[in-house]
mmCIF file of C-alpha atoms in Angstrom:
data_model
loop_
_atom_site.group_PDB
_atom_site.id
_atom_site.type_symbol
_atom_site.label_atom_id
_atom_site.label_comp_id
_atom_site.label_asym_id
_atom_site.label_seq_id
_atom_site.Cartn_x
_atom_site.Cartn_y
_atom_site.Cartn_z
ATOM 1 C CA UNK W 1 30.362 -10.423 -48.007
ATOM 2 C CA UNK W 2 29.340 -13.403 -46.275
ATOM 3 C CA UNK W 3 30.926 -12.364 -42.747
ATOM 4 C CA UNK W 4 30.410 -8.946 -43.419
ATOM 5 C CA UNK W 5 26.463 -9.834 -43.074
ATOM 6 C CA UNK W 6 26.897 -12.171 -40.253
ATOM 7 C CA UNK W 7 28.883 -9.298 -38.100
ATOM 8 C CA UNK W 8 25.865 -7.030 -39.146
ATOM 9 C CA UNK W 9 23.436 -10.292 -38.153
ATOM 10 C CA UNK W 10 24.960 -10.206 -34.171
ATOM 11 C CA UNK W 11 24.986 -6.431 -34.206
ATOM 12 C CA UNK W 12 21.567 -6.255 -34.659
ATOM 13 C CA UNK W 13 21.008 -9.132 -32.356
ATOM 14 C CA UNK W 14 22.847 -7.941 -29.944
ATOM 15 C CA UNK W 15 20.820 -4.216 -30.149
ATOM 16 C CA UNK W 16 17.095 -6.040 -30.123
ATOM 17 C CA UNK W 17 17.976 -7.755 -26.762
ATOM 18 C CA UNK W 18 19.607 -4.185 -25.133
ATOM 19 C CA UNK W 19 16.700 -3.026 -26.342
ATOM 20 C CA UNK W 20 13.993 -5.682 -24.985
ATOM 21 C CA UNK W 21 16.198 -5.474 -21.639
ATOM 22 C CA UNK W 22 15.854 -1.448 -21.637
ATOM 23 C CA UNK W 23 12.281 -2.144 -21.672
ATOM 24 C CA UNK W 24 12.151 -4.525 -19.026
ATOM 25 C CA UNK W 25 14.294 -2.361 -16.732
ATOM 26 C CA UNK W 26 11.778 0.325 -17.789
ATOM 27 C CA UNK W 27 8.761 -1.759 -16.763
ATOM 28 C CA UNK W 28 10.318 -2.648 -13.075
ATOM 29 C CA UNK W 29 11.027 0.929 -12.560
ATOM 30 C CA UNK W 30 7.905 2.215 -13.262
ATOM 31 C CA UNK W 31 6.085 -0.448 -11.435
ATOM 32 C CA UNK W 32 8.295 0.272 -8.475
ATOM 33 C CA UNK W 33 7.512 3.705 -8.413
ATOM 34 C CA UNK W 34 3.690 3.220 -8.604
ATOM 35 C CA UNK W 35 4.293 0.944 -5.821
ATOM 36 C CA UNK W 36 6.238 3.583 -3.539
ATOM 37 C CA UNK W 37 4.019 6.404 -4.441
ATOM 38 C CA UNK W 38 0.563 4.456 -3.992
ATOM 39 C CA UNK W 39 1.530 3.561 -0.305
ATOM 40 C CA UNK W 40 2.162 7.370 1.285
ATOM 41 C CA UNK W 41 -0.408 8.403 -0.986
ATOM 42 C CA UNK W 42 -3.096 5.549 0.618
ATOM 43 C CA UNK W 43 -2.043 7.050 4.076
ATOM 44 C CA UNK W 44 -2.521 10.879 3.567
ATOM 45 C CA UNK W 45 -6.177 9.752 1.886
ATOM 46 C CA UNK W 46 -6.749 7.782 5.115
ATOM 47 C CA UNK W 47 -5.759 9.540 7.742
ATOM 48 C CA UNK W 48 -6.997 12.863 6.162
ATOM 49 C CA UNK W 49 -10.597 10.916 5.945
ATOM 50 C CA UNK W 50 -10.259 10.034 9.649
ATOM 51 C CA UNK W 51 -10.125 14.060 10.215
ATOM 52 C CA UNK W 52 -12.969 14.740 8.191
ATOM 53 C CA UNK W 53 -15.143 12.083 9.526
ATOM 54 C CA UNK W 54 -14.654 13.055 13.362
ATOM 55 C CA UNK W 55 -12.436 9.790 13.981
ATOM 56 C CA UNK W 56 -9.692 11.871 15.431
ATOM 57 C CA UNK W 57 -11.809 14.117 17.483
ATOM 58 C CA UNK W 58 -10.009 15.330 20.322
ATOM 59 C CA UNK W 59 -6.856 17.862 19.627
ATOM 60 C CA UNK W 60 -4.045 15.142 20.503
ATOM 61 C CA UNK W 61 -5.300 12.391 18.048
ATOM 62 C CA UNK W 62 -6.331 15.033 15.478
ATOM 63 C CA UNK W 63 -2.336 16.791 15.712
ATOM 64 C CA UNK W 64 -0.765 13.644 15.244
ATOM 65 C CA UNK W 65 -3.121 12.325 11.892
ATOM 66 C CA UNK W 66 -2.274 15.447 10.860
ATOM 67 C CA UNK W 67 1.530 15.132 11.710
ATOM 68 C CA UNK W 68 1.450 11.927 9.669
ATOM 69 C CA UNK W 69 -0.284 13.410 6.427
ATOM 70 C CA UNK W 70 2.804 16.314 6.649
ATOM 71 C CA UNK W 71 5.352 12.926 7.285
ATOM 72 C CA UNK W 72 4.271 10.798 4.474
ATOM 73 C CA UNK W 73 4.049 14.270 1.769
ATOM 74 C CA UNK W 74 7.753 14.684 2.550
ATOM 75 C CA UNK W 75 7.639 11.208 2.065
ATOM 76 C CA UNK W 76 6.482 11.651 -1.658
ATOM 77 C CA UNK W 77 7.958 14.917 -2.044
ATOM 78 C CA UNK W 78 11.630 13.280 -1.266
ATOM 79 C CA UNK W 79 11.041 10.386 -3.777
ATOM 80 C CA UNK W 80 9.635 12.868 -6.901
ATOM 81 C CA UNK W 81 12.824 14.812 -5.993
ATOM 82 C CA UNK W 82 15.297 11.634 -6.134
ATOM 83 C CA UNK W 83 12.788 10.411 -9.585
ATOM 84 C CA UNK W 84 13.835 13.968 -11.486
ATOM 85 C CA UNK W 85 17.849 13.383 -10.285
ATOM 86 C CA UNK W 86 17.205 9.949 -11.881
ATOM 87 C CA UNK W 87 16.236 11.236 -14.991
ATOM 88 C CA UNK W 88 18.774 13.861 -15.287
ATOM 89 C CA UNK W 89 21.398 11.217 -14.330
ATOM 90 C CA UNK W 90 19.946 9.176 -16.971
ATOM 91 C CA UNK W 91 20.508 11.765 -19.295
ATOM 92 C CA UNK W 92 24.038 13.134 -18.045
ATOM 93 C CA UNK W 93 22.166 15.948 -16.917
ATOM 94 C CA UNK W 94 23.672 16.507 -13.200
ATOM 95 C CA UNK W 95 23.647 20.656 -12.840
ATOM 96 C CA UNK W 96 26.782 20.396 -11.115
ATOM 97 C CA UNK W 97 28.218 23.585 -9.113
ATOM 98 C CA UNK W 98 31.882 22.917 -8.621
ATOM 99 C CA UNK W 99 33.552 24.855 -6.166
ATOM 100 C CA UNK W 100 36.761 24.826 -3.783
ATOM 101 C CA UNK W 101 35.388 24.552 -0.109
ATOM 102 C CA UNK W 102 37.008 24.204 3.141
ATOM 103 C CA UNK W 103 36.835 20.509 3.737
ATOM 104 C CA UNK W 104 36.938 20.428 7.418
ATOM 105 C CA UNK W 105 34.069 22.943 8.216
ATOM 106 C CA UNK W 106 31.902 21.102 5.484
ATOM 107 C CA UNK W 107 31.949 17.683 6.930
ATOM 108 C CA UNK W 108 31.631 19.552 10.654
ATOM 109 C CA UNK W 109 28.639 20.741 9.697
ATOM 110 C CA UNK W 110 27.228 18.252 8.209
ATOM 111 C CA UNK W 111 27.875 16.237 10.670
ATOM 112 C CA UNK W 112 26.292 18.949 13.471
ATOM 113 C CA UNK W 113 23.212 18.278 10.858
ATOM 114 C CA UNK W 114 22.885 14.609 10.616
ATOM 115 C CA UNK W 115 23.282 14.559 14.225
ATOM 116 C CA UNK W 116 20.240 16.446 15.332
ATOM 117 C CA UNK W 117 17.815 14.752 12.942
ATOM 118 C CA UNK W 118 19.525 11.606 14.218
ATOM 119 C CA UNK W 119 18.795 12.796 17.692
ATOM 120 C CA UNK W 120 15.291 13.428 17.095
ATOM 121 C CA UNK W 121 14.767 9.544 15.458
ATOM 122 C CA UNK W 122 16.851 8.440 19.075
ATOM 123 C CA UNK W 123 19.445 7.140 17.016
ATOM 124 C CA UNK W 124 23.028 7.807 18.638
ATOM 125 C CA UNK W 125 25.637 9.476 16.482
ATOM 126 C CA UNK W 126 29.231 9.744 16.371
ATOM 127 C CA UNK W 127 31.661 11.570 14.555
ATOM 128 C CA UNK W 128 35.403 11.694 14.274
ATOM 129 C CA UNK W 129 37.381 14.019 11.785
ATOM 130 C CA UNK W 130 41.300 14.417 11.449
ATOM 131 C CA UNK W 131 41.363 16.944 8.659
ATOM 132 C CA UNK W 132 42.766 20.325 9.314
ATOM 133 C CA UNK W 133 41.439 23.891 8.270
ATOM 134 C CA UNK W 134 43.862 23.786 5.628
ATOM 135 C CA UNK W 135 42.224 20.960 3.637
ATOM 136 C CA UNK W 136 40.704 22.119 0.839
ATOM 137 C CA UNK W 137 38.364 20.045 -1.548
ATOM 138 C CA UNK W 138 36.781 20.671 -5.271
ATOM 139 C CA UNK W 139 32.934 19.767 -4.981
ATOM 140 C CA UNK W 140 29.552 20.157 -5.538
ATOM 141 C CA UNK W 141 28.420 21.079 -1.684
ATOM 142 C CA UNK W 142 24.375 20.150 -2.555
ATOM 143 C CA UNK W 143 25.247 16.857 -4.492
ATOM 144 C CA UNK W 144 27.627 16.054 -2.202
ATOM 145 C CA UNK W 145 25.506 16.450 0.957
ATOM 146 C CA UNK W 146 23.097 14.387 -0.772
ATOM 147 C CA UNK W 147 25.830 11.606 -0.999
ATOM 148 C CA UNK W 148 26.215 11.353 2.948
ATOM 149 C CA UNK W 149 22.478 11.841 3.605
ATOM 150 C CA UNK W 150 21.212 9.382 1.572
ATOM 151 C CA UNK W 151 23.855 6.433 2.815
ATOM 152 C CA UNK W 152 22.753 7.790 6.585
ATOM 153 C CA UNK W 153 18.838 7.273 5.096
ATOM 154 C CA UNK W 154 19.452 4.232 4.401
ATOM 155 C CA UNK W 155 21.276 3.238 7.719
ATOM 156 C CA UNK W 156 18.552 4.645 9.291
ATOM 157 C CA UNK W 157 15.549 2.798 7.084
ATOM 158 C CA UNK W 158 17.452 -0.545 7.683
ATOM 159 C CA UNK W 159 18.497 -0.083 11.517
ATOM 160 C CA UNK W 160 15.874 -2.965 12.321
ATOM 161 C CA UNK W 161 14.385 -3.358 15.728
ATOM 162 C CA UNK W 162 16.906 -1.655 19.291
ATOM 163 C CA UNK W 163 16.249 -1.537 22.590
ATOM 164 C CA UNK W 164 17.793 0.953 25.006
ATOM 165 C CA UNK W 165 20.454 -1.426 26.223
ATOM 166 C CA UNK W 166 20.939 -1.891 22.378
ATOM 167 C CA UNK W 167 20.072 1.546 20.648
ATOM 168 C CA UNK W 168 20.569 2.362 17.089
ATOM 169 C CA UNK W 169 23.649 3.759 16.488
ATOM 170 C CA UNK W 170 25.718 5.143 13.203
ATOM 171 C CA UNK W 171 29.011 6.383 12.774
ATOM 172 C CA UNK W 172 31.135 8.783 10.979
ATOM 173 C CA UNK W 173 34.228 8.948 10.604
ATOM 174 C CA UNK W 174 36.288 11.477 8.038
ATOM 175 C CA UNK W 175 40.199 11.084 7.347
ATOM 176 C CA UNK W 176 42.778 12.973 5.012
ATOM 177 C CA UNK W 177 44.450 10.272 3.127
ATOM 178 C CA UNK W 178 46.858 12.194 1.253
ATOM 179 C CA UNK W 179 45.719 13.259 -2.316
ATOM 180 C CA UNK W 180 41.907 13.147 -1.454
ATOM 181 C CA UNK W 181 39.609 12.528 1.868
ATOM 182 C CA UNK W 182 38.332 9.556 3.015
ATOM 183 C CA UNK W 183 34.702 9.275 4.335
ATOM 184 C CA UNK W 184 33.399 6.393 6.373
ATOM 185 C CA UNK W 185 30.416 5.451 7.562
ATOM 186 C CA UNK W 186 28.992 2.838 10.031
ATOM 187 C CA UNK W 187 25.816 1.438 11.654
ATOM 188 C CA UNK W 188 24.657 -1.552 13.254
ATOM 189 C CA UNK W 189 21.706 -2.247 11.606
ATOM 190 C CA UNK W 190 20.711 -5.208 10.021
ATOM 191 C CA UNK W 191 23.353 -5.464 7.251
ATOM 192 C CA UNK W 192 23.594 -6.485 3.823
ATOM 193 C CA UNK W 193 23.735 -10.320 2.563
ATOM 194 C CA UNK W 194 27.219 -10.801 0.843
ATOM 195 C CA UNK W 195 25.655 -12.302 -2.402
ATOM 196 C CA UNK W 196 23.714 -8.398 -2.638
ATOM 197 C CA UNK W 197 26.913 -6.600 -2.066
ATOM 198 C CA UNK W 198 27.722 -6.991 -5.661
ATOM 199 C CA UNK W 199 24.409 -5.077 -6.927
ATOM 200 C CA UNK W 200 23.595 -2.681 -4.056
ATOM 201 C CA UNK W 201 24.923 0.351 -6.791
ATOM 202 C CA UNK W 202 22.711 -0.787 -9.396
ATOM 203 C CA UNK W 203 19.352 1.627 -10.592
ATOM 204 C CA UNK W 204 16.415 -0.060 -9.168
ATOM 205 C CA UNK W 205 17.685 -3.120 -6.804
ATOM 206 C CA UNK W 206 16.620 -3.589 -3.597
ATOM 207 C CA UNK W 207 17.988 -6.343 -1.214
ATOM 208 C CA UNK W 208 14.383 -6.133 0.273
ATOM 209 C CA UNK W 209 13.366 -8.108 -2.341
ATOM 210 C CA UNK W 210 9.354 -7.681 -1.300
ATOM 211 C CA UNK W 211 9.461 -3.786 -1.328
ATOM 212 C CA UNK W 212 8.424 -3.627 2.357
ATOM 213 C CA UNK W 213 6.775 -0.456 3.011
ATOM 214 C CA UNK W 214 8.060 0.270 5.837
ATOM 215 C CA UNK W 215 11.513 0.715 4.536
ATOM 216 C CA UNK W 216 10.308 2.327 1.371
ATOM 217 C CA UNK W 217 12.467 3.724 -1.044
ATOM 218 C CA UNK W 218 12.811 3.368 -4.952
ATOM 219 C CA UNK W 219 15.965 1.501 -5.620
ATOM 220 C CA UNK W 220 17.509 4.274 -6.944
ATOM 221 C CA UNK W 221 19.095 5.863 -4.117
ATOM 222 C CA UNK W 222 22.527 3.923 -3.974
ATOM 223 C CA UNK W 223 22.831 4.555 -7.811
ATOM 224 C CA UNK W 224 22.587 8.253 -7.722
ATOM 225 C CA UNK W 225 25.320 8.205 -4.467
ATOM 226 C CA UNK W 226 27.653 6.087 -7.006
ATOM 227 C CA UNK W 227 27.145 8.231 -9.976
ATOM 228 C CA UNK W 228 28.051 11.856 -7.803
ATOM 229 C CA UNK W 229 30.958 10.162 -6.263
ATOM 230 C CA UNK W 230 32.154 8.670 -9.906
ATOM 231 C CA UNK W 231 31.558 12.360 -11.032
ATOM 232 C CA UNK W 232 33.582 13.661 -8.727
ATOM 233 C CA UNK W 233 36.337 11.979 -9.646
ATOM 234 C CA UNK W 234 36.180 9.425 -6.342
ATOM 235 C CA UNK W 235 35.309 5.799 -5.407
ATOM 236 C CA UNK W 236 32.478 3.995 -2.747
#
C-alpha cells in the first residue's frame, strides 16, 4: 500500500510541474505574439496617420507609406496564418492532402518561385537538381512548399548586412538519394551559434534572444517545418 501511494505521490508530482511548465510555455507564447503583432500593427497606425495628416504629401512619399502599410499587413497576415497551423499542429490537426507528384518538376518550380522573389529582395539564388522525370514522391505539395519557404524566410530574415562585392546569396541544392530525396539548403548569412543548434526546432525559441523587430517572426516557424517533415515520414 505504502509504495503503491508513493508511485501515485510522483505521478501527481510529476503532472503539477508538466502542468505549471504548460503554463509557462503558454505565457511566453502569448507574450511573444503580442510582441510580433503590436510592432506591424504600430507601423500601419503610423504611417497611415502620416497620410491622413498631409506628412506624405507629394505622390512618391505618399505611394511608398502606402506600400509599407500593404508590407507590414502581409506582415500580420503571414504570422495569423503560421498562429492557426500552430494550433492545428498542436492539436494533430494538419489537413494533409497526400498525393503522388512528379518530384523533379515540383522542386523546378519552386525553385523558378523562390528565385524571383529572391531576385526582387537582390538576393542571388542558385539551384542545382539531379533528379530525373521519373522520380516520383508521396506529399502534401502546400505543406511541403511551406517547408522550403519558410527555411528560405528565415535565410533571408537572418542574411545580416552585404555589399555588392559581398551580396546575399542562398542556395539550393536537390539530390535523389536512393529510397527518398534529399533537399539542401544554404546561405551565408549570419549563422547560428552551436550551443542554439540543439533548440532551433523547438515551438517558440528564438536564437535572437531580444526579439529584434527587424527580424520578426514568432518562434514557431522552425517547429512547424520539423513537424511536416516528421509527418511525412522524413528527417531535417
Amino acid at each position: 500500500l505504502y509504495v503503491a501511494f508513493e508511485e501515485m505521490r510522483k505521478r501527481l508530482l510529476a503532472n503539477a510541474d508538466e502542468k505549471m511548465q504548460n503554463e509557462e510555455e503558454q505565457k511566453q507564447f502569448i507574450s511573444n505574439i503580442v510582441h510580433d503583432l503590436k510592432t506591424p500593427i504600430t507601423a500601419i497606425k503610423g504611417y497611415a496617420e502620416g497620410v491622413l495628416d498631409g506628412v506624405a504629401s507629394d505622390p512618391e512619399k505618399r505611394d511608398s507609406y502606402l506600400r509599407t502599410i500593404v508590407h507590414k499587413s502581409n506582415d500580420m497576415n503571414a504570422l495569423i496564418n503560421e498562429l492557426s497551423l500552430y494550433t492545428k499542429i498542436d492539436l494533430n490537426r494538419i489537413p494533409y492532402n497526400f498525393t503522388m507528384i512528379p518530384a523533379r518538376q515540383f522542386f523546378d518550380d519552386s525553385a523558378d518561385e523562390i528565385g524571383m522573389d529572391l531576385k526582387n529582395q537582390k538576393i542571388m539564388f542558385e539551384f542545382e537538381s539531379d533528379l530525373s522525370d521519373d522520380v516520383r514522391i508521396i506529399a502534401d505539395k502546400q505543406q511541403l512548399e511551406r517547408v522550403i519557404h519558410n527555411i528560405v524566410s528565415n535565410s533571408v530574415k537572418y542574411m545580416g548586412p552585404k555589399t555588392e562585392a559581398d551580396p546575399g546569396r542562398i542556395e539550393m541544392r536537390v539530390s535523389d538519394v536512393g529510397d527518398s530525396v534529399q533537399v539542401e539548403l544554404r546561405d551565408n548569412g549570419i549563422g547560428i551559434a552551436p550551443n542554439d543548434l540543439p533548440h532551433i526546432f523547438d515551438r517558440l525559441f528564438r536564437a535572437d534572444s531580444s526579439r529584434n523587430s527587424t527580424t520578426g517572426g514568432s518562434g514557431i516557424g522552425l517547429s512547424i517545418v520539423k513537424k511536416i517533415v516528421d509527418d511525412h515520414g522524413g528527417s531535417i
